[in-house]
């Protein structure tokens, strides 16, 4: 609340109760759809002292508040108050209506089950279509690559996995993929040996083998990714209503880009993403070691999980710092041990005593293919987009390009890593003054947890934009944190304009950026159906009353996408420029991804500020006085950083209580805490 | 299509009264077609799901319809019913032929090869996308009809669920959007006709039904109920006096419909040829896969008795030699019983008529809308139960009108539930390919979940006496048997598998209308293996037949006891 920051500490304590009631009223009003009323309500505290002090201590906050409350809307909204507010049925998308209907019909116990079943149906239905490289001998595509790995792992000794006939889809993923392939291959050849017969099964395209391959993807998706999503909804959205959690799950389950790539194009990305998501979930519940194991497994499944590594590493480092010298170094050593042990187990067959030390070179050389070019195909990243103007590969040698891309990537994820580590450092200092016991700190979730999704987004997006050898499918990695953020915001699109619109834009553009690939795979119909379905599920309508820059940008981008699709449909590209449409696609998509990357840095900085920013230490004192006097019954949370539901800053709640993710407003909690956080 | 859009917007206005929360909600400027959010959700979701099914398995009915596009486009009308270029000759009434003619015009613009008569078994992406799209678009007739049902319903909220359940019925998904037919379109016309009857516009109702008959003659199963109802409630006064003006207007409406359809062929003197195409009396009692009706039970009983006789348990039974041959041939072709007396078409005809007379007498006495609806359902049900060469797809004739009765009371609801579960499950063998097995199963389970759950809550009554408690228990037991049955069906082929999966993709031309999708080539396998191959189908058929026969008896008793 804006008026609160200007109260003195004493006033804060004394006046605590009345403002909280007022704030509750306001929150009720906001729920009723009158988002702007507080702007017009008269200040309840003393009049804000104008001038220097306000600017010095609150300039950033007030800017941020303005962004959240969106003054332009308030001026539009207010005259409309005479009209009835938009009915609850119209608000939100189909997902929200469906969840509400299920609850009303007394079927709420089955919401999760039936949404998972429906998602299984949709994924399988996508799988009815063709896959990458179907009917295109002699090399076929990604499907044949995966199938070939099933074939070679069951027939060859482990040592030969990374060396056998590398020209024909040699294995180039880390060992966990190989082990999973081996398992699938064993089961598959038990059903029908001809599907995975060595050499003779190359390019096999029988209906049976296709169904089996599709079934393995579905099985791993359902066993790893879907539970991770349910876990996410419970762990990260724990403070929010069951309906919101269900909606979050729904949004994530029908994610079009992943379904198109995994079940249409054919890959096992959901295993890698699911393991990373499990890691994040374990971090949020304080099980850092389990989380680290999951993340190493994710890395061991696909090296692309490395895109997340800076964020996850900095988070864990930040947590070690936050815990202080004793506990922190203990955790650090444990993490180091667990991580190395997991890696060792994963690579065990390639290490002594099972193999000579030189054997480890085979998988490593295959996993990091620097011998390949800067980029293949057309991919919506910095290198490919700028290649239109600057012919990088002519201009610089590969060695320089590798260094350049590595440098730019590191620069790209630096803000995220620095933010997490510095937040951990700052919070440690504050925690020391508060004399919290170490035990308490260790059990509680780390306060910088809300930074993590943004850091993941920054880091993976920077890898996608700047690193070497990126594929268009790799956009799935930045999409995961983006969609996690979006899912939290989707339950109340009106109050989370920025995250909601950004998430939708990036997701839709990501699917669009994969259009050349999907078209080649014969998945254009699925592309349309899934995108429309998902947007309708979220009730997304970008063309409805644009207000912010982001919304205008979205309209422009969608317009460009639509025009490009129409052009492609009607005009065949001139023979001089056969790649004109993919290039235009890249030129439309890349700016959006760059924008998302910048946005994630901005949000990360904002959340970081709110966590350890100006005036925070004095707010702690105010809090302690309140809890000590215990005059107000304001719920269990009285230590640590309070949830600022107005600006979307999460609670570092007490041990054992469920936490809500930072990017999402907690609708259930009245924002009466805000004042004390801001008091200075 | 403009008509449909118009109808839809009418229907949307109808749906507002039951929305208590936001009655004064002004139509939001972004709402398209004037649909309310729920209807829009259902339309978007179902369309997206159906789009995903484009690459799914399609039966020979797909080629049948493509061939009809070609016939109607490239031949003059005088040759439509004579053409034999393809084995899938035109055997639907003329309105359907005109409909195909209409569809063939855009088809020609999209890809001229679609309508090339010689281009048999054409299956490029263009023809698949085009034909599947026409199914989705014409099904909007059904959507508009069920939307209109909500207005004026005694309980619009319940009717909304029933309407949604009809539009999303797994029967339509399986038969129309995977197997390929235009049932959604034609049941849309039927529902329009029923809606007109409900809204007391019986002239329109009779006319629409006459039109429907000229689209697909299978709806003749329902004709007796229409005839009696319209005669009694429209053409006769309550005292029984004939109202000549009404009678003549109705007769004219029906005659106009038939003239528009059959007129050109009448003028060309092709009526006998047309009728011979429409009614080929050369088929067996059972379809390749036994439709789950009384004859499935009788045939199964015959098989069991034969086993017993062979073992020697029952000595003094004279075996029919032809019947022995029939059983060893598997299921394809004519069925001749080995032990039981053989059934002839005239027998099935007589039994059907006898049952229908009972219901129609009741209808004559109580010519109300509800009574009509029940009698209509029972007419279709009787034909399905006792008809000659009934196809399992005909179960939709029962399930669609029965859905409209589902929330009368708990007894009706239970009947609806039993018939729907057994009926939909009996459609499963239509899609025998492994890829579609998950599709049909998960979709049907979800549909059952979303329909039975809320409706059950609304009508539940506790069984009142001991026999009812026992019946209730047995019915629940029967329904709980379906998961077990399905488990058995899926594991049996894995255990007794002799070759790779999905072998029986070849089709046997024993049927004019459609291919016996489930039948591998007839008479090639030995009795032993073929018995094992057919066992799952036989079990499905018999198990579903038990439920459907029981639901039939239930509905008959309910109707006859109703006041």
Short mmCIF file of C-alpha atoms in Angstrom, two decimals, chain A residues 165-548:
data_model
loop_
_atom_site.label_atom_id
_atom_site.label_comp_id
_atom_site.label_asym_id
_atom_site.label_seq_id
_atom_site.Cartn_x
_atom_site.Cartn_y
_atom_site.Cartn_z
CA UNK A 165 28.89 -46.05 -36.56
CA UNK A 166 28.81 -42.40 -35.63
CA UNK A 167 27.76 -41.36 -39.12
CA UNK A 168 24.35 -42.96 -38.66
CA UNK A 169 22.86 -41.17 -35.67
CA UNK A 170 25.65 -41.89 -33.23
CA UNK A 171 24.64 -41.48 -29.61
CA UNK A 172 25.30 -37.89 -28.57
CA UNK A 173 23.36 -37.56 -25.34
CA UNK A 174 24.72 -38.30 -21.87
CA UNK A 175 24.56 -41.78 -20.37
CA UNK A 176 21.15 -41.55 -18.67
CA UNK A 177 19.56 -41.27 -22.11
CA UNK A 178 21.51 -44.36 -23.08
CA UNK A 179 20.33 -46.29 -20.03
CA UNK A 180 16.73 -45.25 -20.63
CA UNK A 181 17.10 -46.26 -24.27
CA UNK A 182 18.46 -49.58 -23.17
CA UNK A 183 15.48 -50.17 -20.89
CA UNK A 184 12.99 -49.24 -23.60
CA UNK A 185 14.86 -51.38 -26.09
CA UNK A 186 14.78 -54.42 -23.83
CA UNK A 187 11.04 -54.12 -23.26
CA UNK A 188 10.43 -53.38 -26.92
CA UNK A 189 12.31 -56.35 -28.25
CA UNK A 190 10.50 -58.53 -25.77
CA UNK A 191 7.27 -57.48 -27.51
CA UNK A 192 8.66 -57.67 -31.04
CA UNK A 193 12.39 -58.31 -31.65
CA UNK A 194 12.22 -57.06 -35.23
CA UNK A 195 11.65 -53.47 -34.08
CA UNK A 196 15.17 -53.20 -32.70
CA UNK A 197 17.16 -55.80 -34.57
CA UNK A 198 20.74 -54.60 -35.03
CA UNK A 199 21.29 -52.92 -38.40
CA UNK A 200 18.32 -54.61 -40.07
CA UNK A 201 15.80 -52.45 -38.24
CA UNK A 202 17.19 -49.18 -39.54
CA UNK A 203 14.42 -46.97 -40.80
CA UNK A 204 11.71 -49.38 -39.69
CA UNK A 205 8.34 -47.72 -39.96
CA UNK A 206 5.79 -50.35 -39.02
CA UNK A 207 2.72 -49.14 -37.15
CA UNK A 208 3.64 -51.35 -34.22
CA UNK A 209 7.10 -49.89 -33.74
CA UNK A 210 5.76 -46.38 -34.06
CA UNK A 211 3.14 -47.01 -31.40
CA UNK A 212 5.72 -48.55 -29.12
CA UNK A 213 8.05 -45.59 -29.48
CA UNK A 214 5.24 -43.16 -28.87
CA UNK A 215 4.18 -45.19 -25.85
CA UNK A 216 7.65 -44.95 -24.31
CA UNK A 217 7.55 -41.15 -24.55
CA UNK A 218 4.09 -41.09 -23.02
CA UNK A 219 5.15 -43.45 -20.26
CA UNK A 220 8.17 -41.39 -19.24
CA UNK A 221 6.21 -38.19 -19.54
CA UNK A 222 3.52 -39.57 -17.26
CA UNK A 223 5.99 -41.06 -14.82
CA UNK A 224 8.36 -38.10 -14.49
CA UNK A 225 7.04 -34.90 -15.96
CA UNK A 226 3.40 -35.06 -14.85
CA UNK A 227 4.21 -35.91 -11.20
CA UNK A 228 6.75 -33.08 -11.24
CA UNK A 229 4.01 -30.71 -12.42
CA UNK A 230 1.61 -31.86 -9.70
CA UNK A 231 4.39 -31.49 -7.17
CA UNK A 232 5.09 -28.02 -8.50
CA UNK A 233 1.49 -26.93 -8.15
CA UNK A 234 1.43 -28.18 -4.57
CA UNK A 235 4.86 -26.94 -3.51
CA UNK A 236 5.10 -23.58 -5.22
CA UNK A 237 1.48 -22.56 -5.13
CA UNK A 238 0.80 -24.02 -1.70
CA UNK A 239 -0.60 -20.85 -0.17
CA UNK A 240 -3.14 -20.46 -2.91
CA UNK A 241 -6.51 -22.04 -3.30
CA UNK A 242 -6.93 -25.58 -4.54
CA UNK A 243 -8.66 -24.27 -7.63
CA UNK A 244 -5.70 -22.07 -8.45
CA UNK A 245 -3.34 -24.99 -8.01
CA UNK A 246 -5.49 -27.05 -10.33
CA UNK A 247 -5.53 -24.29 -12.87
CA UNK A 248 -1.75 -24.03 -12.69
CA UNK A 249 -1.52 -27.75 -13.33
CA UNK A 250 -3.92 -27.49 -16.25
CA UNK A 251 -1.92 -24.70 -17.86
CA UNK A 252 1.28 -26.69 -17.58
CA UNK A 253 -0.19 -30.01 -18.69
CA UNK A 254 -1.39 -28.79 -22.05
CA UNK A 255 1.71 -26.81 -22.86
CA UNK A 256 1.67 -26.89 -26.67
CA UNK A 257 5.36 -26.53 -27.50
CA UNK A 258 6.44 -29.50 -25.42
CA UNK A 259 3.57 -31.69 -26.64
CA UNK A 260 4.37 -30.86 -30.25
CA UNK A 261 8.06 -31.64 -29.92
CA UNK A 262 7.86 -34.69 -27.69
CA UNK A 263 4.78 -36.35 -29.09
CA UNK A 264 4.79 -35.00 -32.60
CA UNK A 265 8.36 -34.40 -33.64
CA UNK A 266 9.56 -37.12 -31.25
CA UNK A 267 12.00 -36.54 -28.43
CA UNK A 268 12.19 -37.19 -24.72
CA UNK A 269 12.52 -33.59 -23.52
CA UNK A 270 9.90 -34.07 -20.84
CA UNK A 271 12.25 -36.37 -18.96
CA UNK A 272 14.98 -33.74 -18.81
CA UNK A 273 12.54 -30.94 -18.02
CA UNK A 274 10.71 -33.07 -15.50
CA UNK A 275 13.91 -33.87 -13.63
CA UNK A 276 14.88 -30.20 -13.52
CA UNK A 277 11.41 -29.32 -12.33
CA UNK A 278 11.68 -31.95 -9.61
CA UNK A 279 14.97 -30.38 -8.58
CA UNK A 280 13.36 -26.96 -8.30
CA UNK A 281 10.49 -28.44 -6.31
CA UNK A 282 12.88 -30.10 -3.92
CA UNK A 283 14.70 -26.81 -3.47
CA UNK A 284 11.44 -25.16 -2.57
CA UNK A 285 10.74 -27.75 0.10
CA UNK A 286 14.26 -27.40 1.44
CA UNK A 287 15.55 -30.78 0.23
CA UNK A 288 18.59 -29.34 -1.48
CA UNK A 289 20.52 -32.59 -1.76
CA UNK A 290 17.63 -34.42 -3.42
CA UNK A 291 17.22 -31.45 -5.70
CA UNK A 292 20.87 -31.55 -6.64
CA UNK A 293 20.62 -35.25 -7.46
CA UNK A 294 17.61 -34.61 -9.67
CA UNK A 295 19.37 -31.82 -11.48
CA UNK A 296 22.43 -33.95 -12.11
CA UNK A 297 20.15 -36.66 -13.47
CA UNK A 298 18.59 -34.07 -15.71
CA UNK A 299 22.04 -33.09 -16.93
CA UNK A 300 22.82 -36.75 -17.34
CA UNK A 301 19.79 -37.18 -19.55
CA UNK A 302 20.39 -34.26 -21.86
CA UNK A 303 23.30 -31.91 -21.70
CA UNK A 304 20.92 -29.07 -22.61
CA UNK A 305 19.99 -28.93 -18.93
CA UNK A 306 23.29 -27.09 -18.66
CA UNK A 307 21.29 -24.02 -19.69
CA UNK A 308 19.86 -24.05 -16.20
CA UNK A 309 23.12 -24.78 -14.43
CA UNK A 310 24.20 -21.17 -13.76
CA UNK A 311 20.91 -20.39 -12.07
CA UNK A 312 20.78 -23.57 -10.06
CA UNK A 313 24.43 -23.38 -9.10
CA UNK A 314 24.11 -19.77 -8.00
CA UNK A 315 20.97 -20.56 -6.07
CA UNK A 316 22.71 -23.31 -4.14
CA UNK A 317 25.76 -21.13 -3.61
CA UNK A 318 23.55 -18.32 -2.45
CA UNK A 319 21.86 -20.64 -0.04
CA UNK A 320 25.22 -21.73 1.35
CA UNK A 321 26.10 -18.08 1.88
CA UNK A 322 22.75 -17.40 3.43
CA UNK A 323 23.16 -20.19 5.95
CA UNK A 324 26.33 -18.64 7.31
CA UNK A 325 29.83 -19.97 7.61
CA UNK A 326 29.24 -23.19 9.56
CA UNK A 327 25.99 -24.45 8.16
CA UNK A 328 26.74 -23.01 4.78
CA UNK A 329 30.05 -24.75 4.34
CA UNK A 330 28.52 -27.98 5.58
CA UNK A 331 25.83 -27.73 2.95
CA UNK A 332 28.40 -26.79 0.36
CA UNK A 333 30.51 -29.88 1.07
CA UNK A 334 27.46 -32.12 1.08
CA UNK A 335 26.25 -30.72 -2.20
CA UNK A 336 29.66 -31.14 -3.76
CA UNK A 337 29.85 -34.73 -2.60
CA UNK A 338 26.35 -35.66 -3.70
CA UNK A 339 26.73 -34.00 -7.07
CA UNK A 340 30.05 -35.63 -7.84
CA UNK A 341 28.80 -38.98 -6.62
CA UNK A 342 25.79 -38.81 -8.89
CA UNK A 343 27.97 -37.89 -11.84
CA UNK A 344 30.32 -40.72 -11.01
CA UNK A 345 27.48 -43.22 -10.86
CA UNK A 346 26.12 -41.99 -14.16
CA UNK A 347 29.46 -42.32 -15.91
CA UNK A 348 30.55 -45.40 -14.00
CA UNK A 349 30.69 -47.76 -17.01
CA UNK A 350 33.13 -45.37 -18.68
CA UNK A 351 35.43 -44.99 -15.69
CA UNK A 352 38.02 -47.21 -14.06
CA UNK A 353 37.84 -49.97 -12.99
CA UNK A 354 35.17 -50.77 -15.60
CA UNK A 355 37.06 -49.09 -18.39
CA UNK A 356 40.36 -47.36 -18.95
CA UNK A 357 40.39 -43.71 -18.11
CA UNK A 358 40.61 -42.76 -21.75
CA UNK A 359 37.15 -44.23 -22.34
CA UNK A 360 35.48 -41.22 -20.76
CA UNK A 361 36.62 -39.16 -23.74
CA UNK A 362 34.13 -40.86 -26.07
CA UNK A 363 30.94 -39.70 -24.40
CA UNK A 364 32.39 -36.28 -23.61
CA UNK A 365 33.41 -35.67 -27.19
CA UNK A 366 29.97 -36.73 -28.38
CA UNK A 367 28.08 -34.70 -25.81
CA UNK A 368 29.78 -31.38 -26.55
CA UNK A 369 29.97 -31.11 -30.31
CA UNK A 370 32.03 -27.98 -30.78
CA UNK A 371 33.09 -29.39 -34.08
CA UNK A 372 29.70 -28.49 -35.46
CA UNK A 373 28.90 -25.01 -36.66
CA UNK A 374 27.71 -21.89 -34.93
CA UNK A 375 24.15 -22.79 -35.70
CA UNK A 376 22.33 -25.27 -37.86
CA UNK A 377 19.13 -24.68 -39.76
CA UNK A 378 17.36 -21.52 -38.86
CA UNK A 379 17.03 -20.85 -35.20
CA UNK A 380 15.61 -17.75 -33.59
CA UNK A 381 18.71 -16.75 -31.66
CA UNK A 382 21.12 -13.91 -31.78
CA UNK A 383 23.62 -15.53 -34.12
CA UNK A 384 21.18 -16.65 -36.74
CA UNK A 385 19.19 -13.43 -36.68
CA UNK A 386 22.23 -11.20 -36.91
CA UNK A 387 23.67 -13.44 -39.59
CA UNK A 388 21.39 -11.62 -42.01
CA UNK A 389 23.56 -8.56 -41.55
CA UNK A 390 26.86 -9.87 -40.28
CA UNK A 391 28.16 -13.02 -41.84
CA UNK A 392 29.75 -14.27 -38.64
CA UNK A 393 31.18 -17.43 -40.07
CA UNK A 394 32.97 -15.60 -42.81
CA UNK A 395 34.16 -12.94 -40.47
CA UNK A 396 35.63 -15.05 -37.70
CA UNK A 397 37.14 -18.46 -37.24
CA UNK A 398 35.33 -21.13 -35.31
CA UNK A 399 37.63 -20.79 -32.31
CA UNK A 400 36.87 -17.12 -31.98
CA UNK A 401 33.18 -17.74 -32.44
CA UNK A 402 33.17 -20.34 -29.69
CA UNK A 403 34.88 -17.91 -27.36
CA UNK A 404 32.62 -15.09 -28.39
CA UNK A 405 29.48 -17.09 -27.88
CA UNK A 406 30.71 -18.38 -24.54
CA UNK A 407 31.51 -14.86 -23.44
CA UNK A 408 28.18 -13.45 -24.52
CA UNK A 409 26.33 -16.31 -22.88
CA UNK A 410 28.15 -15.77 -19.62
CA UNK A 411 27.39 -12.07 -19.83
CA UNK A 412 23.79 -12.98 -20.47
CA UNK A 413 23.30 -15.10 -17.40
CA UNK A 414 25.52 -13.03 -15.16
CA UNK A 415 22.70 -10.82 -13.79
CA UNK A 416 20.76 -13.89 -12.70
CA UNK A 417 23.71 -15.56 -11.05
CA UNK A 418 24.86 -12.39 -9.39
CA UNK A 419 21.36 -11.62 -8.20
CA UNK A 420 20.96 -14.97 -6.50
CA UNK A 421 24.36 -14.96 -4.86
CA UNK A 422 24.16 -11.37 -3.68
CA UNK A 423 20.64 -11.95 -2.35
CA UNK A 424 21.95 -14.85 -0.32
CA UNK A 425 24.77 -12.74 0.99
CA UNK A 426 22.57 -9.78 1.93
CA UNK A 427 19.93 -11.88 3.57
CA UNK A 428 22.54 -13.65 5.63
CA UNK A 429 23.60 -10.35 7.13
CA UNK A 430 20.07 -9.46 7.99
CA UNK A 431 19.37 -12.84 9.43
CA UNK A 432 22.36 -12.46 11.68
CA UNK A 433 21.02 -9.27 13.16
CA UNK A 434 17.72 -10.98 13.73
CA UNK A 435 19.49 -13.70 15.69
CA UNK A 436 17.54 -16.45 14.11
CA UNK A 437 18.77 -19.85 15.02
CA UNK A 438 20.63 -21.66 12.33
CA UNK A 439 18.33 -24.59 12.68
CA UNK A 440 15.33 -22.47 11.88
CA UNK A 441 17.02 -21.08 8.82
CA UNK A 442 18.02 -24.43 7.51
CA UNK A 443 14.53 -25.81 7.71
CA UNK A 444 12.82 -22.84 6.18
CA UNK A 445 12.84 -22.31 2.50
CA UNK A 446 15.43 -19.92 1.33
CA UNK A 447 14.06 -16.42 0.97
CA UNK A 448 15.63 -15.95 -2.42
CA UNK A 449 13.61 -18.85 -3.78
CA UNK A 450 11.27 -16.52 -5.70
CA UNK A 451 14.27 -15.34 -7.66
CA UNK A 452 14.89 -18.82 -8.95
CA UNK A 453 12.31 -18.99 -11.79
CA UNK A 454 13.44 -15.65 -13.15
CA UNK A 455 17.07 -16.68 -12.86
CA UNK A 456 16.31 -19.92 -14.68
CA UNK A 457 14.62 -17.95 -17.41
CA UNK A 458 17.48 -15.47 -17.72
CA UNK A 459 20.10 -18.15 -17.79
CA UNK A 460 18.39 -20.52 -20.22
CA UNK A 461 17.30 -17.70 -22.49
CA UNK A 462 20.82 -16.34 -22.59
CA UNK A 463 22.10 -19.78 -23.56
CA UNK A 464 19.43 -20.05 -26.21
CA UNK A 465 20.23 -16.64 -27.62
CA UNK A 466 23.99 -16.62 -27.47
CA UNK A 467 25.47 -20.07 -27.16
CA UNK A 468 26.97 -22.33 -29.75
CA UNK A 469 25.05 -24.96 -31.74
CA UNK A 470 21.51 -24.19 -30.67
CA UNK A 471 18.50 -25.96 -32.16
CA UNK A 472 15.09 -24.42 -32.53
CA UNK A 473 13.68 -27.10 -30.22
CA UNK A 474 15.91 -25.82 -27.43
CA UNK A 475 13.47 -22.99 -26.87
CA UNK A 476 11.67 -25.55 -24.72
CA UNK A 477 14.23 -24.90 -21.99
CA UNK A 478 13.52 -21.19 -21.51
CA UNK A 479 9.85 -22.00 -21.96
CA UNK A 480 9.73 -24.14 -18.82
CA UNK A 481 10.51 -21.34 -16.33
CA UNK A 482 8.50 -18.91 -18.45
CA UNK A 483 5.48 -21.17 -18.28
CA UNK A 484 5.96 -21.73 -14.57
CA UNK A 485 5.83 -17.98 -14.10
CA UNK A 486 2.89 -17.72 -16.45
CA UNK A 487 0.96 -20.50 -14.73
CA UNK A 488 1.23 -18.62 -11.46
CA UNK A 489 -0.05 -15.47 -13.10
CA UNK A 490 -2.73 -17.10 -15.24
CA UNK A 491 -5.20 -17.54 -12.43
CA UNK A 492 -5.75 -13.82 -12.28
CA UNK A 493 -4.74 -12.38 -15.63
CA UNK A 494 -6.17 -8.99 -14.81
CA UNK A 495 -3.82 -8.35 -11.92
CA UNK A 496 -0.69 -9.82 -13.42
CA UNK A 497 -0.62 -8.09 -16.71
CA UNK A 498 3.09 -8.16 -17.13
CA UNK A 499 3.89 -11.79 -16.33
CA UNK A 500 0.72 -13.07 -17.96
CA UNK A 501 1.16 -11.20 -21.21
CA UNK A 502 4.85 -11.92 -21.35
CA UNK A 503 4.32 -15.62 -20.74
CA UNK A 504 1.64 -15.90 -23.37
CA UNK A 505 3.62 -13.93 -25.91
CA UNK A 506 6.78 -15.94 -25.42
CA UNK A 507 4.95 -19.23 -25.50
CA UNK A 508 3.02 -18.43 -28.64
CA UNK A 509 6.06 -17.01 -30.39
CA UNK A 510 8.08 -20.05 -29.32
CA UNK A 511 5.58 -22.35 -31.00
CA UNK A 512 5.62 -20.04 -33.98
CA UNK A 513 9.42 -20.14 -34.10
CA UNK A 514 9.24 -23.91 -34.43
CA UNK A 515 6.81 -23.67 -37.33
CA UNK A 516 9.38 -24.45 -40.07
CA UNK A 517 10.34 -27.58 -38.17
CA UNK A 518 6.76 -28.62 -37.50
CA UNK A 519 5.76 -27.98 -41.07
CA UNK A 520 8.57 -30.19 -42.25
CA UNK A 521 7.40 -32.89 -39.84
CA UNK A 522 3.85 -32.69 -41.17
CA UNK A 523 2.47 -31.37 -37.93
CA UNK A 524 0.86 -28.15 -39.13
CA UNK A 525 -2.61 -29.26 -38.08
CA UNK A 526 -1.45 -30.19 -34.61
CA UNK A 527 0.35 -26.86 -34.43
CA UNK A 528 -2.88 -24.99 -35.01
CA UNK A 529 -5.06 -27.20 -32.85
CA UNK A 530 -2.82 -27.22 -29.80
CA UNK A 531 -2.06 -23.52 -29.90
CA UNK A 532 -5.71 -22.57 -30.20
CA UNK A 533 -6.67 -25.06 -27.51
CA UNK A 534 -4.09 -23.78 -25.06
CA UNK A 535 -4.80 -20.12 -25.64
CA UNK A 536 -8.47 -20.77 -25.18
CA UNK A 537 -7.76 -22.76 -22.05
CA UNK A 538 -6.10 -19.67 -20.60
CA UNK A 539 -8.68 -17.31 -22.00
CA UNK A 540 -6.01 -15.30 -23.75
CA UNK A 541 -7.20 -12.56 -26.02
CA UNK A 542 -4.39 -10.18 -26.94
CA UNK A 543 -6.67 -7.99 -28.99
CA UNK A 544 -8.89 -6.97 -26.11
CA UNK A 545 -8.30 -3.39 -25.09
CA UNK A 546 -4.53 -3.13 -25.19
CA UNK A 547 -3.17 -0.88 -22.47
CA UNK A 548 0.50 -1.51 -21.92
#
